[in-house]
């Protein structure tokens, strides 16, 4: 028995040694492929879009392996990115909004791309919309390469409009038209006193309210380049915010705090119980999966002057990446005509390449939304938030107050005072 | 024998705690090397009104949830300690809440407290009672979190059942012969003999209430509405990993450590004064 056990042990040791001999051979084969990580944040439809892009890149570049890491939810994504940097293991490439990249770029964690772009034979600076490049320029250097040129629009459920005999929004509609439409679509269908269908849904945040402030002639901060204080309490800004907040507190065309907690506006829109919803282009892949109703997009209602806000994500390369050459090749590919066409076809992006914005990949008449051109029409009106390392803190402080004002938990003036006080230290 | 435990405690608890204490005096953002900045982190956090709102929330939460947990555990232990039919099923049911992972427990409560579709409000509406907005209303949100923490009494109940069974039945027999009723027996025999255990439980629950509040806040409220349910662990996490202010987060951690230390010290002083340590 003991002899048998010794034999078994020897056999095991032999198998291990054999495996050890074989492994280096496999490693040698694998060593020829450089492996890079690509961190994104999106829903399953988003992830599918980026996997399509990655697959196309790996087919064209068989020596590079790209591992897609998707962290759904912007909050979780930010924390994951921070944790990865803190652990000195950042993703080689990550996709981030210009409003959130400040902390990283200010601390030298992102590799500048000017030189790489200048040397590229496949892409050049002139291929891209200048507004998108400006959003990712820090201290005169281009830090990341923007993939899109999106902005908030109103997604609307055409079937609900038809059911209520309400005309679809015109591209020139005003704040008053919008409110009247939202009121006409806010319905208590069974007469129990509770609203069953809401006319409008919006996240009560600064990024959603800002276009209305600008449209009304107001400003968010006193100086867009080197801000020292918020100017949300100026008459123009305050009037716009009061109109925004009244959509809930006075007109009740959006779900209240309780209704929103019970089911989000996005979920209500997807379930056909909310007529209009504000989002950027990013939800299109998910909305294209809707079978239950027809939908399209309309521009934000017009105020005193045209204005909207840039929503742009860019491919950034970690300065600490050990595979910068492979990482750049991936970023470069993603922003070639081929790469951006792949993403535009999925519906995910408004291409940041000027030539592609007018191409069928984006303006495909057979793919929803039919009114995609409004994304292009908005481009000359797009503004951006100030490029600050602490902008994230400022938005968080304002959002906490604005949300409470929107749901009637505090007054707008209380919210503005608190927002001003709590963001002051980040604007010094 | 102790070596594995001690080395684990040193590597996983003592060293990180010491590093946190050191980082509290440094400017550190995870992207650049830490730089000594004296008490600047403490000055910065003490100047924020949100920090004091959160300290107040944390104290209200801990000082409400921990005593309620201890009382709930005592009540259930007294009810379920006798070996009667069905008692094991009830004990298991109560203990189940302690076995559940924190995330699952928080998600279940998130559903239970859904203001429109949650069973709690459906039941209240059915009974004709008011239906609070629970986690959505700033006036009830913190109370709802206290409720969620306070009904998780499985471990405390087991401890007190074990403690109750150490009390000799002869004491109760003697009291009955002397004409004592149930309430008198509880007040003069059960409670004094269980007090050391109850105070021990209270110390543990106070510390746990502060530390374990992170998951329910993160899952159920995100600290809102406004800052109504932002408690120190959540604020520390946000400061460190969302805003990359690890130095300030460490300073807040040090303050939290001091608060928990103070609470535990106060209970232990009470225990000494009442001679509870001698009884143990």
XYZ file of C-alpha atoms in Angstrom:
708
model
C 0.000 0.000 0.000
C 2.770 2.416 1.006
C 4.682 1.523 -2.155
C 1.581 2.289 -4.215
C 1.255 5.681 -2.529
C 4.911 6.475 -3.257
C 4.312 5.588 -6.908
C 1.275 7.849 -7.038
C 3.303 10.723 -5.517
C 6.132 10.191 -8.007
C 3.630 10.125 -10.854
C 2.190 13.409 -9.591
C 5.641 15.000 -9.340
C 6.452 13.739 -12.846
C 3.236 15.230 -14.227
C 4.031 18.551 -12.594
C 7.554 18.584 -14.041
C 6.153 17.774 -17.464
C 3.664 20.619 -17.142
C 6.493 22.927 -16.062
C 8.458 21.936 -19.177
C 5.461 22.505 -21.434
C 4.423 25.838 -19.920
C 7.447 27.886 -21.087
C 6.737 26.811 -24.644
C 3.171 28.118 -24.381
C 4.460 31.289 -22.759
C 6.841 31.844 -25.598
C 3.979 31.669 -28.050
C 1.844 34.027 -25.926
C 4.708 36.452 -25.351
C 4.463 37.510 -28.971
C 1.022 39.000 -28.274
C 0.944 42.174 -26.244
C -2.003 42.261 -23.926
C -3.628 45.569 -22.996
C -6.643 46.408 -20.861
C -9.463 48.726 -21.946
C -11.743 50.034 -19.186
C -15.228 51.285 -20.089
C -18.517 51.964 -18.346
C -21.775 51.088 -20.024
C -24.811 48.853 -20.216
C -24.714 45.519 -22.072
C -25.564 47.230 -25.395
C -22.624 49.631 -24.904
C -20.337 46.755 -24.096
C -21.406 44.914 -27.250
C -20.570 48.039 -29.288
C -17.036 48.263 -27.841
C -16.456 44.532 -28.172
C -17.285 44.852 -31.872
C -14.663 47.595 -32.126
C -12.102 45.549 -30.188
C -12.715 42.455 -32.316
C -12.156 44.488 -35.499
C -8.937 45.894 -34.026
C -7.617 42.471 -33.027
C -8.418 41.063 -36.464
C -6.373 43.853 -38.038
C -3.681 43.648 -35.320
C -3.281 39.993 -34.380
C -0.247 40.756 -32.217
C -2.296 42.764 -29.704
C -4.835 41.315 -27.304
C -7.346 43.821 -25.875
C -9.196 42.876 -22.709
C -12.421 44.870 -22.289
C -13.347 45.584 -18.662
C -16.835 47.044 -18.293
C -17.836 48.617 -14.972
C -21.515 49.601 -15.282
C -22.484 52.782 -13.438
C -20.405 55.956 -13.561
C -19.846 55.994 -9.785
C -18.479 52.462 -9.700
C -16.396 53.164 -12.806
C -14.767 56.226 -11.193
C -13.988 54.304 -8.023
C -12.575 51.360 -9.963
C -10.378 53.673 -12.003
C -9.122 55.401 -8.842
C -8.455 52.067 -7.149
C -6.556 50.794 -10.198
C -4.381 53.912 -10.275
C -3.852 53.714 -6.496
C -2.696 50.121 -6.884
C -0.277 51.213 -9.635
C -2.149 48.939 -12.036
C -4.155 51.352 -14.190
C -5.870 50.190 -17.379
C -3.702 50.817 -20.448
C -6.608 52.568 -22.166
C -9.784 53.929 -20.608
C -12.779 55.832 -21.836
C -13.716 58.840 -19.749
C -15.883 61.954 -19.953
C -14.076 65.315 -20.003
C -15.992 66.349 -16.878
C -14.396 63.539 -14.911
C -10.848 63.320 -16.199
C -9.582 66.411 -14.327
C -8.202 64.648 -11.231
C -6.141 62.294 -13.385
C -4.835 64.743 -15.921
C -3.931 67.323 -13.258
C -1.732 64.763 -11.515
C 0.091 63.599 -14.599
C -1.589 60.193 -14.707
C -2.582 60.505 -18.375
C -0.136 60.317 -21.245
C -0.313 63.363 -23.589
C -1.157 62.359 -27.147
C 0.065 65.382 -29.172
C 3.276 63.816 -30.408
C 1.685 60.468 -31.165
C -1.102 62.147 -33.119
C 1.379 64.319 -35.022
C 3.352 61.210 -36.052
C 0.284 59.160 -36.993
C -0.118 58.196 -40.639
C -3.760 57.233 -40.119
C -5.356 60.128 -38.251
C -4.678 63.810 -37.830
C -5.906 66.676 -35.686
C -7.893 68.171 -38.562
C -10.074 65.041 -38.761
C -11.863 65.961 -35.535
C -14.351 68.589 -34.406
C -12.306 71.285 -32.638
C -14.857 71.522 -29.766
C -14.219 67.894 -28.848
C -10.447 68.335 -28.980
C -10.696 71.478 -26.834
C -12.588 69.583 -24.138
C -9.652 67.199 -23.770
C -6.894 69.790 -23.994
C -5.158 70.539 -20.705
C -2.398 73.106 -20.356
C -2.203 73.362 -24.140
C -1.677 69.632 -24.628
C -4.128 67.130 -26.100
C -4.485 64.518 -23.372
C -7.065 62.091 -24.789
C -8.632 61.409 -28.176
C -12.399 62.094 -28.205
C -14.579 59.429 -29.780
C -17.829 61.385 -29.919
C -19.535 64.716 -30.153
C -22.785 64.076 -28.376
C -25.233 66.347 -26.568
C -28.491 65.943 -24.638
C -31.668 65.531 -26.691
C -35.246 64.599 -25.898
C -36.126 60.987 -26.694
C -39.863 60.694 -27.165
C -42.314 57.825 -27.401
C -44.146 58.384 -30.707
C -46.788 55.804 -29.819
C -47.832 57.796 -26.720
C -47.900 61.009 -28.763
C -50.140 59.277 -31.348
C -52.441 57.912 -28.652
C -52.937 61.421 -27.273
C -53.272 63.016 -30.738
C -50.377 65.262 -29.856
C -48.123 66.547 -32.661
C -44.511 65.418 -32.561
C -42.076 68.062 -31.296
C -40.915 70.493 -33.967
C -37.181 71.167 -34.195
C -37.950 74.775 -33.322
C -40.129 74.190 -30.249
C -39.870 76.489 -27.267
C -39.896 76.042 -23.489
C -43.636 76.842 -23.471
C -44.370 74.324 -26.254
C -42.369 71.748 -24.360
C -44.215 72.322 -21.081
C -47.623 72.203 -22.790
C -46.665 68.924 -24.481
C -45.377 67.428 -21.227
C -48.581 68.445 -19.447
C -50.755 66.938 -22.171
C -48.856 63.657 -21.850
C -49.031 63.468 -18.042
C -52.086 61.323 -17.393
C -54.026 59.607 -14.629
C -55.297 56.785 -16.811
C -57.493 54.959 -14.294
C -58.849 57.960 -12.426
C -57.457 56.929 -9.032
C -55.771 60.268 -8.439
C -52.268 58.887 -9.092
C -50.377 59.732 -12.269
C -49.860 56.611 -14.396
C -48.075 58.197 -17.335
C -45.571 61.030 -16.971
C -44.870 63.520 -19.710
C -41.186 63.949 -18.994
C -38.256 62.410 -17.142
C -34.904 63.963 -16.302
C -32.084 63.507 -13.809
C -32.140 66.652 -11.661
C -28.436 67.353 -12.064
C -26.270 70.285 -13.107
C -25.348 68.719 -16.431
C -29.051 68.457 -17.329
C -29.972 71.936 -16.075
C -26.928 73.760 -17.529
C -28.210 74.040 -21.147
C -31.369 75.774 -19.867
C -29.273 78.191 -17.779
C -27.166 79.095 -20.821
C -30.255 79.300 -23.079
C -31.695 81.864 -20.679
C -28.549 84.009 -20.791
C -27.213 82.780 -17.439
C -23.847 81.305 -16.559
C -22.761 78.430 -14.317
C -19.529 80.071 -13.102
C -18.139 83.586 -13.169
C -15.233 82.727 -15.485
C -15.304 79.679 -17.773
C -11.492 79.405 -17.779
C -10.525 80.288 -14.199
C -13.760 80.281 -12.201
C -13.830 81.637 -8.651
C -17.521 81.204 -7.823
C -20.815 79.730 -9.021
C -23.234 82.171 -10.626
C -26.352 80.057 -10.363
C -27.978 82.788 -8.273
C -27.768 85.444 -11.008
C -31.279 86.481 -12.214
C -30.972 84.691 -15.563
C -29.508 81.502 -14.107
C -31.954 81.430 -11.227
C -34.959 81.959 -13.549
C -33.875 79.037 -15.725
C -33.339 76.812 -12.693
C -36.720 77.864 -11.277
C -38.361 76.831 -14.566
C -36.457 73.514 -14.495
C -37.403 72.781 -10.869
C -41.058 73.813 -11.435
C -41.435 70.979 -13.953
C -41.632 68.781 -10.874
C -42.636 70.969 -7.942
C -45.372 72.942 -9.732
C -46.382 71.151 -12.919
C -45.675 67.564 -11.782
C -44.920 66.462 -15.332
C -41.952 64.395 -14.092
C -42.127 61.583 -11.513
C -41.805 62.874 -7.945
C -39.203 61.641 -5.461
C -41.335 58.691 -4.361
C -42.302 57.665 -7.901
C -38.684 58.008 -9.090
C -37.453 55.875 -6.171
C -40.078 53.264 -6.945
C -39.117 53.173 -10.631
C -36.593 55.356 -12.424
C -37.595 57.634 -15.298
C -35.398 55.622 -17.661
C -37.183 52.415 -16.707
C -40.565 54.156 -17.107
C -39.572 55.329 -20.598
C -38.424 51.837 -21.569
C -41.704 50.426 -20.247
C -43.785 52.901 -22.274
C -45.087 54.908 -19.305
C -43.055 58.102 -19.759
C -43.392 60.129 -22.931
C -40.148 62.162 -23.091
C -36.723 61.539 -21.581
C -33.507 63.548 -21.764
C -30.288 61.725 -22.507
C -27.247 61.951 -24.739
C -26.587 59.647 -27.698
C -25.292 56.894 -25.427
C -28.699 55.224 -24.887
C -29.380 54.619 -28.583
C -28.012 51.026 -28.705
C -30.264 50.153 -25.762
C -33.281 52.001 -27.197
C -32.856 50.263 -30.556
C -33.832 47.073 -28.730
C -37.274 48.522 -27.902
C -39.995 46.645 -29.802
C -43.074 47.767 -27.911
C -43.279 51.308 -29.285
C -41.871 53.685 -31.868
C -39.542 56.493 -30.779
C -37.482 59.363 -32.104
C -35.457 62.316 -30.855
C -36.190 66.036 -30.649
C -33.849 68.901 -29.771
C -33.959 70.556 -26.354
C -36.658 73.263 -26.477
C -35.229 76.624 -27.500
C -34.753 79.475 -25.059
C -33.599 83.059 -25.580
C -30.355 81.949 -27.193
C -29.216 78.606 -28.597
C -27.099 76.533 -26.220
C -26.426 72.965 -25.226
C -23.657 71.026 -23.528
C -21.010 68.759 -24.994
C -21.133 65.114 -23.953
C -17.878 63.625 -25.045
C -15.867 60.604 -23.958
C -12.319 60.078 -25.046
C -9.784 57.309 -25.227
C -7.086 58.094 -22.651
C -3.806 56.276 -22.167
C -2.409 55.781 -18.652
C 1.018 57.419 -18.299
C 2.095 54.342 -16.340
C 1.052 51.899 -19.062
C 3.872 49.452 -19.873
C 2.411 48.924 -23.356
C 2.106 52.441 -24.727
C 2.841 51.473 -28.297
C 0.065 48.860 -28.369
C -2.267 51.160 -26.452
C -1.722 53.950 -28.980
C -2.344 51.585 -31.880
C -5.697 50.692 -30.369
C -6.625 54.348 -29.710
C -5.507 55.234 -33.227
C -7.566 52.424 -34.776
C -10.658 53.327 -32.732
C -10.483 56.841 -34.147
C -9.802 56.017 -37.755
C -12.661 56.188 -40.204
C -13.076 52.410 -39.833
C -13.063 52.465 -36.024
C -15.488 55.335 -35.616
C -17.771 53.860 -38.296
C -18.078 50.660 -36.248
C -19.178 52.589 -33.148
C -21.432 54.943 -35.105
C -23.233 51.978 -36.705
C -24.091 50.570 -33.288
C -25.798 53.877 -32.588
C -23.563 54.572 -29.588
C -21.764 57.694 -30.790
C -22.072 60.908 -32.702
C -18.686 60.605 -34.421
C -16.059 63.165 -33.473
C -14.616 62.889 -36.999
C -16.218 65.624 -39.053
C -16.404 63.602 -42.285
C -18.253 60.732 -40.559
C -20.947 62.823 -38.939
C -22.596 63.278 -42.331
C -21.925 59.677 -43.411
C -24.611 56.961 -43.600
C -23.045 55.141 -40.635
C -24.446 57.904 -38.461
C -27.308 59.330 -40.522
C -28.605 55.935 -41.661
C -32.244 56.582 -42.624
C -33.096 52.966 -41.840
C -31.848 53.080 -38.255
C -33.448 54.862 -35.315
C -33.527 57.658 -34.382
C -34.820 59.082 -37.659
C -34.107 62.634 -36.548
C -30.371 62.010 -35.850
C -29.436 65.183 -37.673
C -30.395 67.241 -34.618
C -27.197 66.027 -32.930
C -25.240 67.684 -35.748
C -27.403 70.804 -35.698
C -26.570 71.282 -32.014
C -22.785 71.146 -32.501
C -22.246 74.895 -33.086
C -24.150 75.634 -29.848
C -22.266 73.214 -27.594
C -20.506 74.554 -24.526
C -18.357 72.789 -21.947
C -17.890 72.958 -18.193
C -14.610 74.457 -16.933
C -11.584 72.180 -17.031
C -10.744 71.848 -13.333
C -9.214 69.064 -11.282
C -12.010 69.607 -8.764
C -14.949 69.893 -11.207
C -16.259 66.515 -10.080
C -16.491 67.820 -6.491
C -18.333 70.939 -7.649
C -20.867 68.967 -9.664
C -21.417 66.556 -6.759
C -22.031 69.457 -4.344
C -24.485 71.178 -6.713
C -26.266 67.950 -7.651
C -26.970 67.088 -4.004
C -28.770 70.423 -3.538
C -30.437 70.651 -6.943
C -31.954 67.191 -6.516
C -33.542 68.205 -3.209
C -34.917 71.417 -4.728
C -36.297 69.512 -7.719
C -38.199 67.153 -5.435
C -39.467 69.995 -3.255
C -37.482 68.938 -0.172
C -35.814 72.352 0.092
C -36.453 75.649 -1.686
C -34.447 76.614 -4.747
C -32.852 79.512 -2.870
C -31.787 77.238 -0.014
C -30.322 74.880 -2.594
C -28.422 77.654 -4.370
C -27.018 79.019 -1.093
C -25.882 75.563 0.023
C -24.425 74.768 -3.407
C -22.484 78.023 -3.405
C -21.166 77.442 0.128
C -20.229 73.780 -0.376
C -18.539 74.263 -3.717
C -16.563 77.363 -2.653
C -13.505 75.471 -1.414
C -13.186 73.678 -4.762
C -13.239 76.916 -6.759
C -10.410 78.671 -4.937
C -1.189 28.686 18.548
C -1.803 32.391 18.377
C 0.718 33.104 15.629
C -1.597 32.769 12.589
C -4.249 34.957 14.191
C -1.739 37.506 15.429
C 0.066 37.768 12.110
C -3.288 38.144 10.319
C -4.369 40.838 12.763
C -1.063 42.695 12.349
C -1.005 42.549 8.553
C -4.706 43.157 7.948
C -5.669 45.428 10.835
C -2.792 46.951 12.812
C -0.572 47.931 9.865
C -3.376 49.473 7.752
C -4.606 51.322 10.860
C -1.112 52.721 11.472
C -0.774 53.684 7.808
C -4.182 55.377 7.927
C -3.066 57.334 10.974
C 0.111 58.415 9.169
C -1.766 59.338 5.966
C -4.109 61.530 8.007
C -1.197 63.958 8.250
C -0.273 63.826 4.561
C -1.657 65.080 1.284
C -2.214 61.911 -0.690
C -4.301 61.386 -3.829
C -3.217 57.870 -4.884
C -1.649 59.257 -8.069
C 1.286 61.175 -6.628
C 3.504 60.332 -3.620
C 2.199 61.398 -0.191
C 3.442 64.756 1.141
C 3.503 65.727 4.817
C 0.997 68.527 5.494
C 0.595 68.524 9.282
C -2.969 69.004 10.494
C -4.193 70.510 7.213
C -6.476 67.533 6.494
C -8.139 67.890 9.874
C -8.570 71.649 9.406
C -10.124 71.055 5.980
C -12.631 68.438 7.135
C -13.558 70.345 10.317
C -14.390 73.421 8.202
C -16.952 71.540 6.116
C -20.499 71.677 7.401
C -21.199 68.393 5.638
C -18.643 66.677 7.870
C -20.479 67.777 11.029
C -23.848 66.790 9.535
C -22.369 63.360 8.891
C -20.853 63.058 12.391
C -24.269 63.914 13.843
C -25.964 61.345 11.561
C -23.416 58.715 12.578
C -23.921 59.352 16.287
C -27.725 59.293 15.943
C -27.487 56.071 13.952
C -25.093 54.296 16.332
C -26.784 55.459 19.531
C -30.208 54.402 18.215
C -29.397 51.191 16.375
C -27.079 49.607 18.976
C -29.407 49.878 22.025
C -32.392 48.820 19.922
C -30.435 45.805 18.696
C -29.463 44.855 22.252
C -33.053 45.256 23.484
C -34.443 43.315 20.530
C -31.929 40.541 21.128
C -32.857 40.426 24.831
C -36.583 40.265 24.117
C -36.210 37.497 21.568
C -33.730 35.569 23.755
C -36.186 35.560 26.664
C -39.013 34.537 24.363
C -37.151 31.798 22.545
C -34.720 30.359 25.129
C -37.067 27.710 26.588
C -36.958 24.316 24.907
C -40.490 24.327 23.677
C -42.109 23.093 20.456
C -41.297 25.205 17.435
C -38.698 27.325 19.255
C -35.767 26.051 17.120
C -37.628 27.114 13.962
C -38.213 30.606 15.330
C -34.588 30.863 16.512
C -33.328 29.796 13.082
C -35.624 32.301 11.407
C -34.317 35.156 13.546
C -30.712 34.047 13.060
C -31.191 33.869 9.289
C -30.994 37.666 9.049
C -27.462 37.505 10.494
C -26.358 34.784 8.095
C -27.435 36.708 5.003
C -24.659 38.611 3.230
C -24.862 42.367 3.906
C -25.532 43.183 0.255
C -28.414 40.700 0.003
C -29.849 41.972 3.289
C -29.719 45.582 2.035
C -31.295 44.661 -1.313
C -34.134 42.807 0.412
C -34.838 45.856 2.569
C -34.614 48.141 -0.442
C -37.459 46.154 -1.952
C -39.399 45.925 1.327
C -39.222 49.710 1.760
C -40.009 50.618 -1.847
C -42.439 53.488 -1.261
C -44.965 52.434 -3.916
C -44.545 48.724 -4.525
C -42.855 47.545 -1.295
C -44.685 45.048 0.932
C -44.268 47.283 3.999
C -46.194 50.174 2.496
C -48.697 47.878 0.785
C -49.456 46.345 4.184
C -49.705 49.762 5.843
C -52.020 51.006 3.090
C -54.153 47.881 3.421
C -54.478 48.547 7.157
C -55.470 52.137 6.437
C -52.287 53.516 8.029
C -50.065 56.296 6.664
C -47.418 55.141 4.187
C -44.121 56.945 4.776
C -41.740 57.463 1.882
C -39.044 55.750 4.019
C -35.693 56.124 2.255
C -36.916 58.904 -0.029
C -38.020 61.383 2.640
C -35.160 63.180 4.468
C -37.226 63.057 7.674
C -37.609 59.261 7.702
C -34.578 58.010 5.769
C -32.141 57.771 8.691
C -34.858 56.232 10.871
C -35.470 53.618 8.190
C -31.767 52.712 8.184
C -31.839 52.421 12.000
C -34.823 50.087 11.669
C -32.997 47.945 9.102
C -29.960 47.657 11.409
C -31.975 47.185 14.600
C -33.898 44.113 13.474
C -30.717 42.206 12.667
C -30.439 40.611 16.089
C -29.620 36.964 15.357
C -26.129 36.874 16.877
C -27.087 38.899 19.937
C -30.077 36.648 20.528
C -27.906 33.507 20.429
C -25.419 35.049 22.865
C -28.172 36.020 25.285
C -29.906 32.628 25.003
C -26.600 31.029 25.970
C -26.200 33.532 28.818
C -29.770 32.991 30.003
C -29.182 29.258 30.188
C -26.253 29.787 32.562
C -28.688 31.186 35.152
C -29.539 28.279 37.490
C -33.254 27.451 37.498
C -33.043 27.040 41.278
C -32.931 30.838 41.575
C -36.257 31.140 39.766
C -37.719 28.251 41.795
C -36.709 29.990 45.041
C -38.199 33.277 43.821
C -41.454 31.555 42.880
C -41.646 29.950 46.348
C -41.095 33.414 47.866
C -44.100 34.632 45.848
C -42.285 36.588 43.114
C -44.159 37.094 39.857
C -42.716 36.903 36.354
C -41.903 40.608 36.176
C -40.229 40.567 39.637
C -38.157 37.531 38.679
C -37.068 39.260 35.487
C -36.187 42.500 37.272
C -34.351 40.980 40.237
C -32.793 37.837 38.754
C -32.699 37.716 34.947
C -31.784 41.317 34.210
C -28.980 41.713 36.764
C -27.406 38.416 35.724
C -27.676 39.246 32.017
C -26.486 42.856 32.367
C -22.777 42.054 31.793
C -23.686 40.244 28.587
C -25.991 43.040 27.510
C -23.276 45.638 28.012
C -20.767 43.514 26.129
C -23.292 43.243 23.322
C -23.812 46.988 23.410
C -20.073 47.665 23.024
C -19.880 45.322 20.077
C -23.034 46.712 18.477
C -21.867 50.311 18.877
C -18.638 49.596 17.043
C -20.422 47.449 14.462
C -23.196 50.015 13.929
C -20.622 52.575 12.847
C -18.509 50.261 10.690
C -21.196 48.060 9.152
C -23.358 50.998 8.111
C -21.444 51.280 4.846
C -23.259 48.579 2.882
C -26.864 49.656 3.602
C -26.005 53.300 2.880
C -24.175 52.407 -0.327
C -26.892 50.054 -1.591
C -30.063 51.654 -0.269
C -29.669 55.433 -0.260
C -26.300 56.531 -1.645
C -26.175 58.882 1.345
C -29.298 60.810 0.308
C -31.707 62.444 0.124
C -29.242 65.322 0.384
C -26.930 64.190 3.169
C -29.714 62.714 5.343
C -28.224 59.216 5.418
C -24.572 59.945 4.740
C -22.666 58.260 7.571
C -18.926 58.438 8.208
C -17.857 55.195 6.497
C -19.667 56.214 3.296
C -18.266 59.750 3.392
C -14.768 58.336 3.912
C -15.198 55.944 0.991
C -16.452 58.723 -1.294
C -13.628 61.063 -0.283
C -10.995 58.396 -0.878
C -12.180 56.652 -4.007
C -14.444 59.104 -5.814
C -12.647 62.343 -5.043
C -9.127 60.928 -4.555
C -8.612 62.716 -1.215
C -7.105 59.807 0.623
C -5.317 62.047 3.155
C -8.585 63.684 4.189
C -10.355 60.322 4.177
C -7.658 59.032 6.551
C -8.192 62.051 8.807
C -11.926 61.271 8.893
C -11.088 57.635 9.610
C -8.983 58.764 12.567
C -11.906 60.856 13.845
C -14.241 57.885 13.410
C -11.794 55.693 15.323
C -11.790 58.282 18.113
C -15.606 58.411 18.180
C -15.954 54.637 18.371
C -13.185 54.527 20.994
C -14.990 57.165 23.046
C -18.313 55.331 22.878
C -16.744 52.027 23.856
C -14.783 53.709 26.662
C -17.979 55.270 28.031
C -19.733 51.901 28.123
C -16.729 50.230 29.716
C -16.570 52.949 32.410
C -20.213 52.226 33.133
C -19.425 48.532 33.315
C -16.580 49.118 35.766
C -18.700 51.402 37.880
C -21.407 48.753 38.111
C -18.850 46.049 38.817
C -19.807 44.224 35.663
C -16.264 43.098 34.828
C -16.094 41.320 38.189
C -19.291 39.458 37.325
C -17.755 38.259 34.066
